[in-house]
XYZ file of C-alpha atoms in Angstrom:
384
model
C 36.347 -18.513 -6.391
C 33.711 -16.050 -7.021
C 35.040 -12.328 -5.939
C 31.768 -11.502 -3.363
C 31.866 -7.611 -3.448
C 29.778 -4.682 -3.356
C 29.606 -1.006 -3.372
C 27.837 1.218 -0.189
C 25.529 4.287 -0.992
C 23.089 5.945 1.104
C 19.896 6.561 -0.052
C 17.361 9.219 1.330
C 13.745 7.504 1.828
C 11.415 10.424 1.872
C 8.943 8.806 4.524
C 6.550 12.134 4.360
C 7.038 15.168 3.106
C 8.294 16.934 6.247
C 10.590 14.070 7.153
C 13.035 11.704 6.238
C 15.677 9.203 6.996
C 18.208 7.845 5.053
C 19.493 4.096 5.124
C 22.569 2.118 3.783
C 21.361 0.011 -0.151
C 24.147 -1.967 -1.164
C 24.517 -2.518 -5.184
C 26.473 -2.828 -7.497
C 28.031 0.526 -9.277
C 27.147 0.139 -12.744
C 23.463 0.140 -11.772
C 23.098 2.415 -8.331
C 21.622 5.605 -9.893
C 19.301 3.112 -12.089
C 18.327 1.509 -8.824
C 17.567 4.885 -7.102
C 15.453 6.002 -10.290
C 13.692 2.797 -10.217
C 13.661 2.797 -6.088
C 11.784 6.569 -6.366
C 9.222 5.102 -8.413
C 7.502 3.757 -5.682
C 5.122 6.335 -3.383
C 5.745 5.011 -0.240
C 8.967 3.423 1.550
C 9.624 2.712 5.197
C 13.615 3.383 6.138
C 13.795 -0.476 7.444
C 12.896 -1.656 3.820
C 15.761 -0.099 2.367
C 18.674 -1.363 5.124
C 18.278 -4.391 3.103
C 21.169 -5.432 1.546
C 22.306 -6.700 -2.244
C 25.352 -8.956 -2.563
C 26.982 -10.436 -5.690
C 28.587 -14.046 -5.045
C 28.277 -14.713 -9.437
C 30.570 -13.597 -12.162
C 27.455 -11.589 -13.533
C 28.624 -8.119 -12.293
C 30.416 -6.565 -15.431
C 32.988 -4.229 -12.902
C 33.655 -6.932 -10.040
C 37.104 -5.395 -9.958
C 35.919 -1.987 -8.940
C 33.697 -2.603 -6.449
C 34.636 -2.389 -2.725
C 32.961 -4.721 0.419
C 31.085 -1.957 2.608
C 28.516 -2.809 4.586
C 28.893 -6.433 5.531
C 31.723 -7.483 7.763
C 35.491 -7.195 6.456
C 37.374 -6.939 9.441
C 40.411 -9.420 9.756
C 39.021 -11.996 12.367
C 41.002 -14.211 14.355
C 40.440 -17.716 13.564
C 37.525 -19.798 14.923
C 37.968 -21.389 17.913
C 36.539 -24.780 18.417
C 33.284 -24.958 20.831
C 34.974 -26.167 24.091
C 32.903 -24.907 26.835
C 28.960 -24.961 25.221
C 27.805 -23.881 28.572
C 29.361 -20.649 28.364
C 27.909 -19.728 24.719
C 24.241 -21.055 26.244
C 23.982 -18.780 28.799
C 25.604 -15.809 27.592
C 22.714 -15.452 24.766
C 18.368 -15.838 24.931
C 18.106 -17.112 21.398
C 19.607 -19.340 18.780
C 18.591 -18.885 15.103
C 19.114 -22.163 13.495
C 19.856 -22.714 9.433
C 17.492 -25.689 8.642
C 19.679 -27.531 5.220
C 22.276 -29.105 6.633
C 22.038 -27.885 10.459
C 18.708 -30.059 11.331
C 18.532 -31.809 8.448
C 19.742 -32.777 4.999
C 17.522 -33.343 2.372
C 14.294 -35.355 3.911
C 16.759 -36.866 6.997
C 17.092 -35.222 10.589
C 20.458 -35.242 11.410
C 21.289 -37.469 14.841
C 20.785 -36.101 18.000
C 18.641 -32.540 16.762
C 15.583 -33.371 18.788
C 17.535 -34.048 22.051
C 19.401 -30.765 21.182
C 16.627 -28.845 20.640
C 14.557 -29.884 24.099
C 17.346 -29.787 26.190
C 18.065 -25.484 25.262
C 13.808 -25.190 25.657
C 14.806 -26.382 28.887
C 17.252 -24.000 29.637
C 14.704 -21.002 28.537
C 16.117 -20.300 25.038
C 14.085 -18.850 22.056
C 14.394 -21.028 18.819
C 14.228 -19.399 15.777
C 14.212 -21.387 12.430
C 15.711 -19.485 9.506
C 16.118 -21.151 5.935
C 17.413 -19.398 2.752
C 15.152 -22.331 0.407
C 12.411 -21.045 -1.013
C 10.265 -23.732 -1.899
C 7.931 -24.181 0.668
C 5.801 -21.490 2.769
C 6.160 -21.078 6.981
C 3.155 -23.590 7.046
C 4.793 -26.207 4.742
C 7.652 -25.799 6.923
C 5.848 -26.510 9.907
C 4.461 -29.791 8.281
C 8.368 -30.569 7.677
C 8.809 -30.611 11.106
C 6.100 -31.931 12.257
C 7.173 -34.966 9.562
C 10.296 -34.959 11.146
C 9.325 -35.058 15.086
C 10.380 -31.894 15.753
C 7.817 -29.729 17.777
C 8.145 -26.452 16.096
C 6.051 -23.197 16.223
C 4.850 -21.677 12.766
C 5.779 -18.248 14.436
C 9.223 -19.615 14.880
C 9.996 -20.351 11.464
C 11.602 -17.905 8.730
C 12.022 -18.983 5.157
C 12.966 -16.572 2.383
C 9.947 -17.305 0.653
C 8.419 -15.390 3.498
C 10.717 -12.757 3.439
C 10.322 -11.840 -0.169
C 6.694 -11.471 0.648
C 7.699 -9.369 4.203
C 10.237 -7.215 1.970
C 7.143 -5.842 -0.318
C 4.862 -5.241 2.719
C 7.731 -3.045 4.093
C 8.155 -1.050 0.584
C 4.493 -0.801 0.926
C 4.464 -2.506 -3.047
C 1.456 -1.280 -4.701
C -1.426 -3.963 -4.823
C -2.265 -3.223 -8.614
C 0.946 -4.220 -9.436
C 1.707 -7.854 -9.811
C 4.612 -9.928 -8.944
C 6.357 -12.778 -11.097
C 7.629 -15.040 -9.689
C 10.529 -17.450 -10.660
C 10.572 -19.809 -7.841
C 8.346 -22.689 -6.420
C 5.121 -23.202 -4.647
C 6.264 -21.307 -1.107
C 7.334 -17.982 -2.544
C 3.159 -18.052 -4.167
C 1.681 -19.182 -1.131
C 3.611 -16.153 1.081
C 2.589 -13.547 -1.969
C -0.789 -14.835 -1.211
C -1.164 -14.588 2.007
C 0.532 -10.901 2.164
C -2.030 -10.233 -0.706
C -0.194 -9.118 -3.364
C -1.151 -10.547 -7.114
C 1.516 -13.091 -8.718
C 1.779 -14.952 -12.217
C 4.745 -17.477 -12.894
C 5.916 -19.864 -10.269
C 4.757 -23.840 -11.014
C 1.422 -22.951 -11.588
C 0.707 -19.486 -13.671
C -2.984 -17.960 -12.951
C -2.626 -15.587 -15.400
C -2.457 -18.263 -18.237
C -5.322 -20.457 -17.688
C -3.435 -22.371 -14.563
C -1.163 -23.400 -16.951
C 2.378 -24.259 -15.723
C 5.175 -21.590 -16.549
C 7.442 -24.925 -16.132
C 6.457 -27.010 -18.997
C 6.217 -23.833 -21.559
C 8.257 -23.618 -24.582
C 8.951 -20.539 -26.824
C 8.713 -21.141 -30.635
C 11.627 -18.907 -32.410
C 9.529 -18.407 -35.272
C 11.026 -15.453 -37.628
C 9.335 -12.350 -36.665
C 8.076 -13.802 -33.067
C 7.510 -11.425 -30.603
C 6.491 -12.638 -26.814
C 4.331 -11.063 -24.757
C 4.566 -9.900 -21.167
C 1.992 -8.557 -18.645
C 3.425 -4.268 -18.552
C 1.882 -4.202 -14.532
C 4.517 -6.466 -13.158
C 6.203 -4.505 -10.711
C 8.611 -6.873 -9.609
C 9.980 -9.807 -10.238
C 10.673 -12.467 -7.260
C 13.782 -15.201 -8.116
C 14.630 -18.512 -5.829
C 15.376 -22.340 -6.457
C 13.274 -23.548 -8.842
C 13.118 -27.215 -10.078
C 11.045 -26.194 -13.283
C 13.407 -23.394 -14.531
C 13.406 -23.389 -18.206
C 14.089 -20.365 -21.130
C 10.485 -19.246 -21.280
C 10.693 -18.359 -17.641
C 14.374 -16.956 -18.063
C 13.014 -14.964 -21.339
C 9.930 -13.334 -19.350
C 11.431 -12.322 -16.377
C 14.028 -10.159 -18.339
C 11.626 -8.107 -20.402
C 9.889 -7.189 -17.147
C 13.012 -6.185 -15.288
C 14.569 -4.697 -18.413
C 11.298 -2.993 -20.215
C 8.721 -2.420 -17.691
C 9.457 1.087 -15.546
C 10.711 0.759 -11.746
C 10.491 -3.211 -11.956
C 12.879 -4.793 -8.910
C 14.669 -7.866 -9.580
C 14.585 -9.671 -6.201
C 16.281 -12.717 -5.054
C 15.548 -14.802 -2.087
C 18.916 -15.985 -1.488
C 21.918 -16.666 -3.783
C 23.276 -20.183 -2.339
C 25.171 -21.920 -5.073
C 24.448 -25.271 -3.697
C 21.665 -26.847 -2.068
C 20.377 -30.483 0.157
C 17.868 -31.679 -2.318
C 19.066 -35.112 -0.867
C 21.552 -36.666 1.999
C 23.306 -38.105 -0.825
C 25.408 -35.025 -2.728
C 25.294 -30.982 -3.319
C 22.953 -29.911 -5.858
C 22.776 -26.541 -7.876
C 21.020 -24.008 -5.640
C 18.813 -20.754 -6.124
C 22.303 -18.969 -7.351
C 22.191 -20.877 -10.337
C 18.884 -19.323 -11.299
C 19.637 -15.543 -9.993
C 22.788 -15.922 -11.593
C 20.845 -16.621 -15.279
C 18.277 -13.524 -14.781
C 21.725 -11.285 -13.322
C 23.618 -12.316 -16.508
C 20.488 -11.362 -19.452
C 19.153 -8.306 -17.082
C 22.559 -7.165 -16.120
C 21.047 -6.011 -12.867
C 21.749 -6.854 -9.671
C 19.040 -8.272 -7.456
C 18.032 -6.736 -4.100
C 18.769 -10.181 -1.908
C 15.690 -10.660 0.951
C 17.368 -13.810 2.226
C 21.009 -14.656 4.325
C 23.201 -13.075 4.210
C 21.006 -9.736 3.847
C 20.605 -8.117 7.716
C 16.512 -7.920 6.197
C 15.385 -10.833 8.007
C 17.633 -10.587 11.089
C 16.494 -6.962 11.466
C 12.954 -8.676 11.393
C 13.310 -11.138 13.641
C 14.965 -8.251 16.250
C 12.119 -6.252 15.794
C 9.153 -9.493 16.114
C 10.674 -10.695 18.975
C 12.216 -7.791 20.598
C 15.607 -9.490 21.185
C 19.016 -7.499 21.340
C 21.293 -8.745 18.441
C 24.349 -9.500 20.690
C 21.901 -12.183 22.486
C 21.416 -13.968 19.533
C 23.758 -16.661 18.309
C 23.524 -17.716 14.820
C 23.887 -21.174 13.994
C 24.595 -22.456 10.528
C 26.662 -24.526 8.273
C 27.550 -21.911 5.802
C 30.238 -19.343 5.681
C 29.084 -17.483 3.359
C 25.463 -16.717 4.203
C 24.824 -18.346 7.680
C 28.149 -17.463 9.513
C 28.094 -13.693 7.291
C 24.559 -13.040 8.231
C 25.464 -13.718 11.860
C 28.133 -11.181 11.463
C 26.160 -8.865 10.004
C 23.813 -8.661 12.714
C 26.349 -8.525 15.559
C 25.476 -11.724 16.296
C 27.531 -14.531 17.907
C 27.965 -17.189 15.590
C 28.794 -20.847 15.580
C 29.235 -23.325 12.481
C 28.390 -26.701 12.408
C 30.463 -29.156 9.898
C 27.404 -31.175 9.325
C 26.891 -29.335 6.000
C 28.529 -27.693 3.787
C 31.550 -26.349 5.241
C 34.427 -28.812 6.150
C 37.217 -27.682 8.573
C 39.395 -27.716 5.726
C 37.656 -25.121 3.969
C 37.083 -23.098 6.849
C 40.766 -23.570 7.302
C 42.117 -22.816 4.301
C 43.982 -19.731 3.983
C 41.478 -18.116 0.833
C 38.909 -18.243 3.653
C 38.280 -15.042 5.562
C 34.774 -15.710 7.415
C 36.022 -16.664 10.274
C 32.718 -18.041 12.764
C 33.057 -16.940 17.001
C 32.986 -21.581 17.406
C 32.710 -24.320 15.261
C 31.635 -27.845 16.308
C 30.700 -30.614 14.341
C 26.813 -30.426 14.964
C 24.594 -29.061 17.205
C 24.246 -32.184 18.998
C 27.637 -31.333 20.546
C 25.268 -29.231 22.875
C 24.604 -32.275 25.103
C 27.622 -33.215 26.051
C 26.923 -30.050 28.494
C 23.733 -31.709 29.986
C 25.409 -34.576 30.463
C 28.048 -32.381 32.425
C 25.441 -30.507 34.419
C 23.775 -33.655 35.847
């Protein structure tokens, strides 16, 4: 198992020049005073930008050993209880944030008994908030999803990381000259767009011609030398079905050789829902690749980074211990719950099994666990 680890500083954001605040940046040692440098580069930072948080779940760090787990929870927990009185956990929060792979569906199939679930807790007055670490599709895809689906769900309620990578620059206030490659799929461009910031890469590359970044090959011809645009300012990792070398070889000569670049990651998951059928390799697989020929370590804008639920407080205006997470995942879902001071409930509909969250190596230990959400109407049925 993957040591997950990382090392606490505080940083000072100068927010003008008679003020500042400083915030928690977790990263790993070997790189924190090269992150600073790189993090000063920028004019203009707002103290909520930087409370984002950078985990390592990969073998790429090269000093796992000494690095210490500050910042996200490490307390000894006592084991999860199973959900026995629903009820009780409905009415003692205002809002649920839901994981989407493997919580209310998996793959391209809704998983039985979600759109019961989901109108009986509108009923009751509870705020539904969507959050997904895949990055693949925008808010608006999304919102086709589940209209696809039959699930009657708000854009404004739905939070992929693909958004959040996009929300993370706005907050740094990322200059608009500089450009943004991106290493990912169609929703990661579409956000970038929409927040108007420039990108290359993805799918579809503008800056070549519209051709795809996916179906390029490099030519090691003796003497070769490739090319890379010197304004990209940062460059923006998730899943991505057309990963290949040539995208592998550009994003490392922008992180490595063009001055203050940030290597950013929408989420880390090692395994993803591509179907109902099996696990497939997730967005780890490719932040893993760009951590292991940058050796950096990326600044993570999806679960379990506190970015988004320190969004989603702030949007909505909801009080953290009134929010109960729901996910299938220990490891981002259940942490990022914990993170936030959250309650938090895990669903074995996913990932997790009870045997893994059982097993002794395990120490995220969820509030409840259940075996889906659909569980929840067992208390309508009991309130009739």
């Amino acid at each position: 198992m993957a040591t997950k680890a990382a090392v606490s500083i505080s940083v000072a954001a100068s927010i003008t020049a008679a003020s500042s605040s400083s915030s928690k940046f977790v990263i790993n040692t070997p790189h924190r005073f090269l992150c600073l440098k790189r993090l000063s580069s920028f004019s203009s930072f707002s103290a909520s930008a930087l409370a984002i948080k950078c985990t390592s779940i990969s073998n790429c760090s090269p000093n796992k050993s000494a690095r210490s787990m500050e910042g996200f929870t490490t307390r000894t927990r006592a084991s999860a209880q199973p959900l026995e009185n629903a009820n009780e956990l409905i009415a003692s929060v205002e809002t649920f944030i839901f994981d989407c792979d493997g919580v209310i569906w998996k793959g391209d199939k809704l998983i039985d008994g979600v759109p019961e679930t989901l109108d009986m807790l509108r009923s009751k007055g509870k705020r539904l908030v969507f959050v997904t670490n895949n990055s693949t599709k925008s808010r608006k895809q999304y919102g086709k999803k589940f209209e696809t689906l039959g699930l009657n769900v708000n854009e404004e309620e739905i939070f992929a990381s693909s958004f959040a990578a996009a929300a993370y620059l706005k907050s740094i206030n990322f200059p608009k000259d500089k450009k943004v490659y991106v290493i990912g799929e169609d929703g990661i461009l579409k956000e970038l767009e929409l927040a108007g910031f420039q990108y290359l890469g993805g799918p579809v590359c503008k800056h070549f011609n519209l051709h795809e970044d996916g179906g390029k090959k490099i030519e090691l011809k003796p003497g070769f030398l490739m090319e890379h645009d010197k304004d990209v300012g940062a460059v923006v990792v998730g899943f991505d079905r057309y990963f290949n070398y040539y995208k592998v070889q550009y994003g490392t000569l922008c992180i490595r050789e063009n001055p203050g670049c940030l290597f950013i990651a929408t989420n880390r998951d090692a395994v993803t829902h591509l179907t109902d059928a099996q696990e497939w390799a997730g967005g780890g697989s490719m932040v893993g690749a760009i951590c292991g020929s940058t050796q950096r370590e990326p600044l993570v804008v999806g679960k379990p980074s506190t970015f988004m639920m320190d969004y989603l407080a702030n949007k909505f205006g909801i009080l953290k211990s009134q929010i109960c997470m729901v996910g299938d995942r220990l490891d981002t879902d259940i942490l990022f719950g914990q993170n936030g001071g959250c309650k938090t409930l895990l669903v074995l509909s996913g990932v997790t099994s009870l045997s893994m969250l059982q097993s002794p190596s395990n120490s995220i230990q969820p509030d409840f666990y259940t075996n889906k959400i659909s569980d929840f109407l067992s208390i309508k049925a009991a309130t009739l």
